[in-house]
Amino acid sequence: MERWKGRVALVTGASVGIGAAVARALVQQGMRVVGCARNVDKIEKLAAECQSAGYSGTLIPYKCDLSNEEEILSMFSAIKTLHKGVDVCINNAGLAHNEPLLSGRTEGWRNMIDVNVLALSICTREAYKSMKERNVDDGHIININSMGGHRVVPSADEHFYCATKYAVTALTEGIRQELREANTHIRATCISPGIVETEFAFRHHNSDPEKAASVYESMKCLKAEDIASAVTFVLSAPPHVQVFLSVWDCYSTDL
């Protein structure tokens, strides 16, 4: 990770869960991390904690609604003005709504596409443009995907969410191919965790907290810090090594 000290990383959805853990880990490694979310209160608190801990990097909170393209473009413009540009883009933000394919609301489907697919694509495009403008040829784009992007969970509440994560799998492969065609050494990686114990299930099942809690009680879950470790592992790989797909699963206590 030594070569990343002082470099700029963007982490989307950095207020809680995996995003917060990744932001903390990168700041600890000496990076300047722009952490964005719709509400930055928790990111500001995390930034203060990182500073108090004496980490060599810096966490910069940035308020951004990723379902709004204009806000994303404004964020990249601000990063260019204040920090020159993005060297590492961690597309972590994602959400799920209980909207089955046969009875779901279009509003919920659209929100999942806007955040899970379009925002990821826009951030990737803008991060790549930022790297090319500055002749950065060792940048990295990391998409935090899901095991739901490789297998369809047998639950109607998850089907549309899985579709958006299958899109992330395809998009990451497309990005890898386009980077190769561009003859660049910028790398792309897809990290697909199994169930991670965060606030995700409680937001997904916000009307049924008992159901949310049971998701995490039914098995030994991954922790957000496990995924942060995966990110630092990927970033620390030698320049001639590309980790394209990293799958991290968890196990049922019944096994």
mmCIF file with all atom_site columns, C-alpha atoms in Angstrom, residues 26-198:
data_model
loop_
_atom_site.group_PDB
_atom_site.id
_atom_site.type_symbol
_atom_site.label_atom_id
_atom_site.label_alt_id
_atom_site.label_comp_id
_atom_site.label_asym_id
_atom_site.label_entity_id
_atom_site.label_seq_id
_atom_site.pdbx_PDB_ins_code
_atom_site.Cartn_x
_atom_site.Cartn_y
_atom_site.Cartn_z
_atom_site.occupancy
_atom_site.B_iso_or_equiv
_atom_site.pdbx_formal_charge
_atom_site.auth_seq_id
_atom_site.auth_comp_id
_atom_site.auth_asym_id
_atom_site.auth_atom_id
_atom_site.pdbx_PDB_model_num
ATOM 1   C CA . LEU A 1 26  ? -7.624  3.602   3.371   1.00 0.00 ? 26  LEU A CA 1
ATOM 2   C CA . VAL A 1 27  ? -7.119  6.623   5.645   1.00 0.00 ? 27  VAL A CA 1
ATOM 3   C CA . GLN A 1 28  ? -5.126  4.360   7.951   1.00 0.00 ? 28  GLN A CA 1
ATOM 4   C CA . GLN A 1 29  ? -2.940  3.510   4.956   1.00 0.00 ? 29  GLN A CA 1
ATOM 5   C CA . GLY A 1 30  ? -2.251  7.183   4.293   1.00 0.00 ? 30  GLY A CA 1
ATOM 6   C CA . MET A 1 31  ? -4.679  7.931   1.486   1.00 0.00 ? 31  MET A CA 1
ATOM 7   C CA . ARG A 1 32  ? -6.759  11.071  1.074   1.00 0.00 ? 32  ARG A CA 1
ATOM 8   C CA . VAL A 1 33  ? -10.273 9.659   1.013   1.00 0.00 ? 33  VAL A CA 1
ATOM 9   C CA . VAL A 1 34  ? -13.331 11.506  -0.226  1.00 0.00 ? 34  VAL A CA 1
ATOM 10  C CA . GLY A 1 35  ? -16.243 9.743   1.440   1.00 0.00 ? 35  GLY A CA 1
ATOM 11  C CA . CYS A 1 36  ? -19.648 10.582  0.018   1.00 0.00 ? 36  CYS A CA 1
ATOM 12  C CA . ALA A 1 37  ? -23.203 9.914   1.148   1.00 0.00 ? 37  ALA A CA 1
ATOM 13  C CA . ARG A 1 38  ? -26.552 11.691  1.253   1.00 0.00 ? 38  ARG A CA 1
ATOM 14  C CA . ASN A 1 39  ? -25.961 12.448  4.928   1.00 0.00 ? 39  ASN A CA 1
ATOM 15  C CA . VAL A 1 40  ? -22.404 13.229  5.992   1.00 0.00 ? 40  VAL A CA 1
ATOM 16  C CA . ASP A 1 41  ? -22.906 13.480  9.772   1.00 0.00 ? 41  ASP A CA 1
ATOM 17  C CA . LYS A 1 42  ? -21.527 9.980   10.347  1.00 0.00 ? 42  LYS A CA 1
ATOM 18  C CA . ILE A 1 43  ? -18.665 10.554  7.897   1.00 0.00 ? 43  ILE A CA 1
ATOM 19  C CA . GLU A 1 44  ? -17.717 13.730  9.762   1.00 0.00 ? 44  GLU A CA 1
ATOM 20  C CA . LYS A 1 45  ? -17.676 11.736  12.998  1.00 0.00 ? 45  LYS A CA 1
ATOM 21  C CA . LEU A 1 46  ? -15.550 9.036   11.363  1.00 0.00 ? 46  LEU A CA 1
ATOM 22  C CA . ALA A 1 47  ? -13.157 11.683  10.031  1.00 0.00 ? 47  ALA A CA 1
ATOM 23  C CA . ALA A 1 48  ? -12.692 13.032  13.555  1.00 0.00 ? 48  ALA A CA 1
ATOM 24  C CA . GLU A 1 49  ? -12.064 9.494   14.851  1.00 0.00 ? 49  GLU A CA 1
ATOM 25  C CA . CYS A 1 50  ? -9.423  8.893   12.172  1.00 0.00 ? 50  CYS A CA 1
ATOM 26  C CA . GLN A 1 51  ? -7.711  12.150  13.064  1.00 0.00 ? 51  GLN A CA 1
ATOM 27  C CA . SER A 1 52  ? -7.776  11.345  16.790  1.00 0.00 ? 52  SER A CA 1
ATOM 28  C CA . ALA A 1 53  ? -6.323  7.908   16.060  1.00 0.00 ? 53  ALA A CA 1
ATOM 29  C CA . GLY A 1 54  ? -3.365  9.560   14.367  1.00 0.00 ? 54  GLY A CA 1
ATOM 30  C CA . TYR A 1 55  ? -3.907  7.948   10.970  1.00 0.00 ? 55  TYR A CA 1
ATOM 31  C CA . SER A 1 56  ? -1.587  9.352   8.324   1.00 0.00 ? 56  SER A CA 1
ATOM 32  C CA . GLY A 1 57  ? -4.337  9.905   5.762   1.00 0.00 ? 57  GLY A CA 1
ATOM 33  C CA . THR A 1 58  ? -7.356  12.203  5.686   1.00 0.00 ? 58  THR A CA 1
ATOM 34  C CA . LEU A 1 59  ? -11.087 11.603  5.314   1.00 0.00 ? 59  LEU A CA 1
ATOM 35  C CA . ILE A 1 60  ? -12.965 14.341  3.484   1.00 0.00 ? 60  ILE A CA 1
ATOM 36  C CA . PRO A 1 61  ? -16.783 14.128  3.837   1.00 0.00 ? 61  PRO A CA 1
ATOM 37  C CA . TYR A 1 62  ? -18.818 15.098  0.776   1.00 0.00 ? 62  TYR A CA 1
ATOM 38  C CA . LYS A 1 63  ? -22.604 15.281  0.606   1.00 0.00 ? 63  LYS A CA 1
ATOM 39  C CA . CYS A 1 64  ? -23.911 13.702  -2.593  1.00 0.00 ? 64  CYS A CA 1
ATOM 40  C CA . ASP A 1 65  ? -27.153 12.060  -3.685  1.00 0.00 ? 65  ASP A CA 1
ATOM 41  C CA . LEU A 1 66  ? -25.932 9.360   -6.068  1.00 0.00 ? 66  LEU A CA 1
ATOM 42  C CA . SER A 1 67  ? -29.347 9.059   -7.693  1.00 0.00 ? 67  SER A CA 1
ATOM 43  C CA . ASN A 1 68  ? -28.785 12.564  -9.098  1.00 0.00 ? 68  ASN A CA 1
ATOM 44  C CA . GLU A 1 69  ? -26.238 12.756  -11.939 1.00 0.00 ? 69  GLU A CA 1
ATOM 45  C CA . GLU A 1 70  ? -25.748 16.495  -11.545 1.00 0.00 ? 70  GLU A CA 1
ATOM 46  C CA . GLU A 1 71  ? -24.669 16.009  -7.932  1.00 0.00 ? 71  GLU A CA 1
ATOM 47  C CA . ILE A 1 72  ? -22.208 13.300  -8.972  1.00 0.00 ? 72  ILE A CA 1
ATOM 48  C CA . LEU A 1 73  ? -20.691 15.533  -11.661 1.00 0.00 ? 73  LEU A CA 1
ATOM 49  C CA . SER A 1 74  ? -20.494 18.414  -9.196  1.00 0.00 ? 74  SER A CA 1
ATOM 50  C CA . MET A 1 75  ? -18.668 16.151  -6.732  1.00 0.00 ? 75  MET A CA 1
ATOM 51  C CA . PHE A 1 76  ? -16.068 15.145  -9.323  1.00 0.00 ? 76  PHE A CA 1
ATOM 52  C CA . SER A 1 77  ? -15.615 18.789  -10.268 1.00 0.00 ? 77  SER A CA 1
ATOM 53  C CA . ALA A 1 78  ? -14.998 19.668  -6.615  1.00 0.00 ? 78  ALA A CA 1
ATOM 54  C CA . ILE A 1 79  ? -12.520 16.807  -6.239  1.00 0.00 ? 79  ILE A CA 1
ATOM 55  C CA . LYS A 1 80  ? -10.658 18.056  -9.325  1.00 0.00 ? 80  LYS A CA 1
ATOM 56  C CA . THR A 1 81  ? -10.504 21.596  -7.956  1.00 0.00 ? 81  THR A CA 1
ATOM 57  C CA . LEU A 1 82  ? -9.507  20.693  -4.406  1.00 0.00 ? 82  LEU A CA 1
ATOM 58  C CA . HIS A 1 83  ? -7.553  17.456  -4.822  1.00 0.00 ? 83  HIS A CA 1
ATOM 59  C CA . LYS A 1 84  ? -6.595  17.339  -8.545  1.00 0.00 ? 84  LYS A CA 1
ATOM 60  C CA . GLY A 1 85  ? -8.560  14.152  -9.213  1.00 0.00 ? 85  GLY A CA 1
ATOM 61  C CA . VAL A 1 86  ? -9.396  10.559  -8.323  1.00 0.00 ? 86  VAL A CA 1
ATOM 62  C CA . ASP A 1 87  ? -6.780  7.782   -8.366  1.00 0.00 ? 87  ASP A CA 1
ATOM 63  C CA . VAL A 1 88  ? -8.946  5.040   -6.829  1.00 0.00 ? 88  VAL A CA 1
ATOM 64  C CA . CYS A 1 89  ? -12.716 4.765   -7.182  1.00 0.00 ? 89  CYS A CA 1
ATOM 65  C CA . ILE A 1 90  ? -14.539 2.461   -4.761  1.00 0.00 ? 90  ILE A CA 1
ATOM 66  C CA . ASN A 1 91  ? -18.115 2.048   -5.995  1.00 0.00 ? 91  ASN A CA 1
ATOM 67  C CA . ASN A 1 92  ? -19.616 0.796   -2.754  1.00 0.00 ? 92  ASN A CA 1
ATOM 68  C CA . ALA A 1 93  ? -23.031 2.489   -2.506  1.00 0.00 ? 93  ALA A CA 1
ATOM 69  C CA . GLY A 1 94  ? -25.970 0.174   -3.033  1.00 0.00 ? 94  GLY A CA 1
ATOM 70  C CA . LEU A 1 95  ? -29.476 -0.451  -1.761  1.00 0.00 ? 95  LEU A CA 1
ATOM 71  C CA . ALA A 1 96  ? -32.353 -2.890  -1.923  1.00 0.00 ? 96  ALA A CA 1
ATOM 72  C CA . HIS A 1 97  ? -36.109 -2.470  -1.733  1.00 0.00 ? 97  HIS A CA 1
ATOM 73  C CA . ASN A 1 98  ? -38.734 -5.141  -1.117  1.00 0.00 ? 98  ASN A CA 1
ATOM 74  C CA . GLU A 1 99  ? -40.175 -4.888  -4.624  1.00 0.00 ? 99  GLU A CA 1
ATOM 75  C CA . PRO A 1 100 ? -40.911 -8.310  -6.214  1.00 0.00 ? 100 PRO A CA 1
ATOM 76  C CA . LEU A 1 101 ? -40.897 -8.690  -9.997  1.00 0.00 ? 101 LEU A CA 1
ATOM 77  C CA . LEU A 1 102 ? -44.619 -9.448  -10.228 1.00 0.00 ? 102 LEU A CA 1
ATOM 78  C CA . SER A 1 103 ? -45.937 -6.897  -7.763  1.00 0.00 ? 103 SER A CA 1
ATOM 79  C CA . GLY A 1 104 ? -43.176 -4.376  -7.087  1.00 0.00 ? 104 GLY A CA 1
ATOM 80  C CA . ARG A 1 105 ? -43.437 -0.623  -7.486  1.00 0.00 ? 105 ARG A CA 1
ATOM 81  C CA . THR A 1 106 ? -41.635 0.985   -10.413 1.00 0.00 ? 106 THR A CA 1
ATOM 82  C CA . GLU A 1 107 ? -40.361 3.693   -8.054  1.00 0.00 ? 107 GLU A CA 1
ATOM 83  C CA . GLY A 1 108 ? -38.436 1.129   -6.000  1.00 0.00 ? 108 GLY A CA 1
ATOM 84  C CA . TRP A 1 109 ? -37.021 -0.603  -9.087  1.00 0.00 ? 109 TRP A CA 1
ATOM 85  C CA . ARG A 1 110 ? -35.916 2.733   -10.539 1.00 0.00 ? 110 ARG A CA 1
ATOM 86  C CA . ASN A 1 111 ? -34.184 3.754   -7.313  1.00 0.00 ? 111 ASN A CA 1
ATOM 87  C CA . MET A 1 112 ? -32.208 0.496   -7.276  1.00 0.00 ? 112 MET A CA 1
ATOM 88  C CA . ILE A 1 113 ? -31.154 1.003   -10.910 1.00 0.00 ? 113 ILE A CA 1
ATOM 89  C CA . ASP A 1 114 ? -30.236 4.652   -10.273 1.00 0.00 ? 114 ASP A CA 1
ATOM 90  C CA . VAL A 1 115 ? -27.939 3.851   -7.343  1.00 0.00 ? 115 VAL A CA 1
ATOM 91  C CA . ASN A 1 116 ? -26.740 0.292   -7.951  1.00 0.00 ? 116 ASN A CA 1
ATOM 92  C CA . VAL A 1 117 ? -26.177 0.566   -11.709 1.00 0.00 ? 117 VAL A CA 1
ATOM 93  C CA . LEU A 1 118 ? -26.238 4.117   -13.081 1.00 0.00 ? 118 LEU A CA 1
ATOM 94  C CA . ALA A 1 119 ? -24.360 5.837   -10.245 1.00 0.00 ? 119 ALA A CA 1
ATOM 95  C CA . LEU A 1 120 ? -21.680 3.156   -10.389 1.00 0.00 ? 120 LEU A CA 1
ATOM 96  C CA . SER A 1 121 ? -21.364 3.653   -14.136 1.00 0.00 ? 121 SER A CA 1
ATOM 97  C CA . ILE A 1 122 ? -21.240 7.450   -13.903 1.00 0.00 ? 122 ILE A CA 1
ATOM 98  C CA . CYS A 1 123 ? -18.629 7.388   -11.128 1.00 0.00 ? 123 CYS A CA 1
ATOM 99  C CA . THR A 1 124 ? -16.546 4.904   -13.118 1.00 0.00 ? 124 THR A CA 1
ATOM 100 C CA . ARG A 1 125 ? -16.691 7.065   -16.237 1.00 0.00 ? 125 ARG A CA 1
ATOM 101 C CA . GLU A 1 126 ? -15.793 10.240  -14.379 1.00 0.00 ? 126 GLU A CA 1
ATOM 102 C CA . ALA A 1 127 ? -13.007 8.540   -12.397 1.00 0.00 ? 127 ALA A CA 1
ATOM 103 C CA . TYR A 1 128 ? -11.491 7.191   -15.609 1.00 0.00 ? 128 TYR A CA 1
ATOM 104 C CA . LYS A 1 129 ? -11.679 10.633  -17.224 1.00 0.00 ? 129 LYS A CA 1
ATOM 105 C CA . SER A 1 130 ? -9.948  12.090  -14.172 1.00 0.00 ? 130 SER A CA 1
ATOM 106 C CA . MET A 1 131 ? -7.148  9.536   -14.407 1.00 0.00 ? 131 MET A CA 1
ATOM 107 C CA . LYS A 1 132 ? -6.628  10.044  -18.143 1.00 0.00 ? 132 LYS A CA 1
ATOM 108 C CA . GLU A 1 133 ? -6.557  13.840  -17.834 1.00 0.00 ? 133 GLU A CA 1
ATOM 109 C CA . ARG A 1 134 ? -3.640  13.539  -15.396 1.00 0.00 ? 134 ARG A CA 1
ATOM 110 C CA . ASN A 1 135 ? -1.881  10.652  -17.165 1.00 0.00 ? 135 ASN A CA 1
ATOM 111 C CA . VAL A 1 136 ? -2.526  8.376   -14.177 1.00 0.00 ? 136 VAL A CA 1
ATOM 112 C CA . ASP A 1 137 ? -1.880  4.894   -15.551 1.00 0.00 ? 137 ASP A CA 1
ATOM 113 C CA . ASP A 1 138 ? -1.967  2.902   -12.309 1.00 0.00 ? 138 ASP A CA 1
ATOM 114 C CA . GLY A 1 139 ? -5.419  3.830   -11.026 1.00 0.00 ? 139 GLY A CA 1
ATOM 115 C CA . HIS A 1 140 ? -7.965  1.330   -9.778  1.00 0.00 ? 140 HIS A CA 1
ATOM 116 C CA . ILE A 1 141 ? -11.744 0.978   -10.010 1.00 0.00 ? 141 ILE A CA 1
ATOM 117 C CA . ILE A 1 142 ? -13.247 -1.386  -7.439  1.00 0.00 ? 142 ILE A CA 1
ATOM 118 C CA . ASN A 1 143 ? -16.915 -2.326  -7.560  1.00 0.00 ? 143 ASN A CA 1
ATOM 119 C CA . ILE A 1 144 ? -18.410 -3.714  -4.357  1.00 0.00 ? 144 ILE A CA 1
ATOM 120 C CA . ASN A 1 145 ? -20.813 -6.242  -5.782  1.00 0.00 ? 145 ASN A CA 1
ATOM 121 C CA . SER A 1 146 ? -22.639 -9.120  -4.056  1.00 0.00 ? 146 SER A CA 1
ATOM 122 C CA . MET A 1 147 ? -22.983 -12.887 -4.244  1.00 0.00 ? 147 MET A CA 1
ATOM 123 C CA . GLY A 1 148 ? -26.431 -11.867 -5.495  1.00 0.00 ? 148 GLY A CA 1
ATOM 124 C CA . GLY A 1 149 ? -24.657 -10.822 -8.679  1.00 0.00 ? 149 GLY A CA 1
ATOM 125 C CA . HIS A 1 150 ? -23.723 -14.445 -9.371  1.00 0.00 ? 150 HIS A CA 1
ATOM 126 C CA . ARG A 1 151 ? -26.723 -16.389 -8.096  1.00 0.00 ? 151 ARG A CA 1
ATOM 127 C CA . VAL A 1 152 ? -30.395 -15.475 -7.751  1.00 0.00 ? 152 VAL A CA 1
ATOM 128 C CA . VAL A 1 153 ? -31.517 -15.622 -4.131  1.00 0.00 ? 153 VAL A CA 1
ATOM 129 C CA . PRO A 1 154 ? -34.755 -17.676 -3.794  1.00 0.00 ? 154 PRO A CA 1
ATOM 130 C CA . SER A 1 155 ? -36.713 -14.783 -2.300  1.00 0.00 ? 155 SER A CA 1
ATOM 131 C CA . ALA A 1 156 ? -39.066 -12.489 -4.192  1.00 0.00 ? 156 ALA A CA 1
ATOM 132 C CA . ASP A 1 157 ? -37.879 -9.522  -2.117  1.00 0.00 ? 157 ASP A CA 1
ATOM 133 C CA . GLU A 1 158 ? -34.356 -9.951  -3.543  1.00 0.00 ? 158 GLU A CA 1
ATOM 134 C CA . HIS A 1 159 ? -34.973 -10.650 -7.232  1.00 0.00 ? 159 HIS A CA 1
ATOM 135 C CA . PHE A 1 160 ? -34.772 -7.132  -8.638  1.00 0.00 ? 160 PHE A CA 1
ATOM 136 C CA . TYR A 1 161 ? -31.819 -6.354  -6.370  1.00 0.00 ? 161 TYR A CA 1
ATOM 137 C CA . CYS A 1 162 ? -30.047 -9.446  -7.737  1.00 0.00 ? 162 CYS A CA 1
ATOM 138 C CA . ALA A 1 163 ? -30.727 -8.215  -11.273 1.00 0.00 ? 163 ALA A CA 1
ATOM 139 C CA . THR A 1 164 ? -28.922 -4.949  -10.504 1.00 0.00 ? 164 THR A CA 1
ATOM 140 C CA . LYS A 1 165 ? -25.991 -6.891  -9.038  1.00 0.00 ? 165 LYS A CA 1
ATOM 141 C CA . TYR A 1 166 ? -25.815 -9.159  -12.091 1.00 0.00 ? 166 TYR A CA 1
ATOM 142 C CA . ALA A 1 167 ? -25.512 -5.885  -14.000 1.00 0.00 ? 167 ALA A CA 1
ATOM 143 C CA . VAL A 1 168 ? -22.530 -4.928  -11.823 1.00 0.00 ? 168 VAL A CA 1
ATOM 144 C CA . THR A 1 169 ? -20.856 -8.239  -12.711 1.00 0.00 ? 169 THR A CA 1
ATOM 145 C CA . ALA A 1 170 ? -21.350 -7.551  -16.424 1.00 0.00 ? 170 ALA A CA 1
ATOM 146 C CA . LEU A 1 171 ? -20.318 -3.903  -16.102 1.00 0.00 ? 171 LEU A CA 1
ATOM 147 C CA . THR A 1 172 ? -17.072 -4.784  -14.335 1.00 0.00 ? 172 THR A CA 1
ATOM 148 C CA . GLU A 1 173 ? -16.149 -7.249  -17.074 1.00 0.00 ? 173 GLU A CA 1
ATOM 149 C CA . GLY A 1 174 ? -17.034 -4.613  -19.671 1.00 0.00 ? 174 GLY A CA 1
ATOM 150 C CA . ILE A 1 175 ? -14.856 -2.059  -17.882 1.00 0.00 ? 175 ILE A CA 1
ATOM 151 C CA . ARG A 1 176 ? -11.962 -4.533  -17.802 1.00 0.00 ? 176 ARG A CA 1
ATOM 152 C CA . GLN A 1 177 ? -12.281 -5.162  -21.541 1.00 0.00 ? 177 GLN A CA 1
ATOM 153 C CA . GLU A 1 178 ? -12.467 -1.445  -22.378 1.00 0.00 ? 178 GLU A CA 1
ATOM 154 C CA . LEU A 1 179 ? -9.442  -0.672  -20.196 1.00 0.00 ? 179 LEU A CA 1
ATOM 155 C CA . ARG A 1 180 ? -7.507  -3.388  -22.020 1.00 0.00 ? 180 ARG A CA 1
ATOM 156 C CA . GLU A 1 181 ? -8.587  -2.002  -25.402 1.00 0.00 ? 181 GLU A CA 1
ATOM 157 C CA . ALA A 1 182 ? -7.445  1.452   -24.255 1.00 0.00 ? 182 ALA A CA 1
ATOM 158 C CA . ASN A 1 183 ? -3.994  -0.061  -23.601 1.00 0.00 ? 183 ASN A CA 1
ATOM 159 C CA . THR A 1 184 ? -3.946  1.271   -20.051 1.00 0.00 ? 184 THR A CA 1
ATOM 160 C CA . HIS A 1 185 ? -2.684  -0.255  -16.827 1.00 0.00 ? 185 HIS A CA 1
ATOM 161 C CA . ILE A 1 186 ? -5.683  1.076   -14.852 1.00 0.00 ? 186 ILE A CA 1
ATOM 162 C CA . ARG A 1 187 ? -7.267  -1.943  -13.198 1.00 0.00 ? 187 ARG A CA 1
ATOM 163 C CA . ALA A 1 188 ? -10.840 -2.987  -12.449 1.00 0.00 ? 188 ALA A CA 1
ATOM 164 C CA . THR A 1 189 ? -11.922 -5.375  -9.704  1.00 0.00 ? 189 THR A CA 1
ATOM 165 C CA . CYS A 1 190 ? -15.255 -6.797  -8.570  1.00 0.00 ? 190 CYS A CA 1
ATOM 166 C CA . ILE A 1 191 ? -15.584 -7.828  -4.910  1.00 0.00 ? 191 ILE A CA 1
ATOM 167 C CA . SER A 1 192 ? -18.669 -9.933  -4.207  1.00 0.00 ? 192 SER A CA 1
ATOM 168 C CA . PRO A 1 193 ? -19.366 -10.535 -0.506  1.00 0.00 ? 193 PRO A CA 1
ATOM 169 C CA . GLY A 1 194 ? -21.916 -12.889 0.932   1.00 0.00 ? 194 GLY A CA 1
ATOM 170 C CA . ILE A 1 195 ? -23.970 -11.602 3.861   1.00 0.00 ? 195 ILE A CA 1
ATOM 171 C CA . VAL A 1 196 ? -22.163 -8.836  5.717   1.00 0.00 ? 196 VAL A CA 1
ATOM 172 C CA . GLU A 1 197 ? -23.406 -7.774  9.141   1.00 0.00 ? 197 GLU A CA 1
ATOM 173 C CA . THR A 1 198 ? -24.165 -4.071  8.621   1.00 0.00 ? 198 THR A CA 1
#
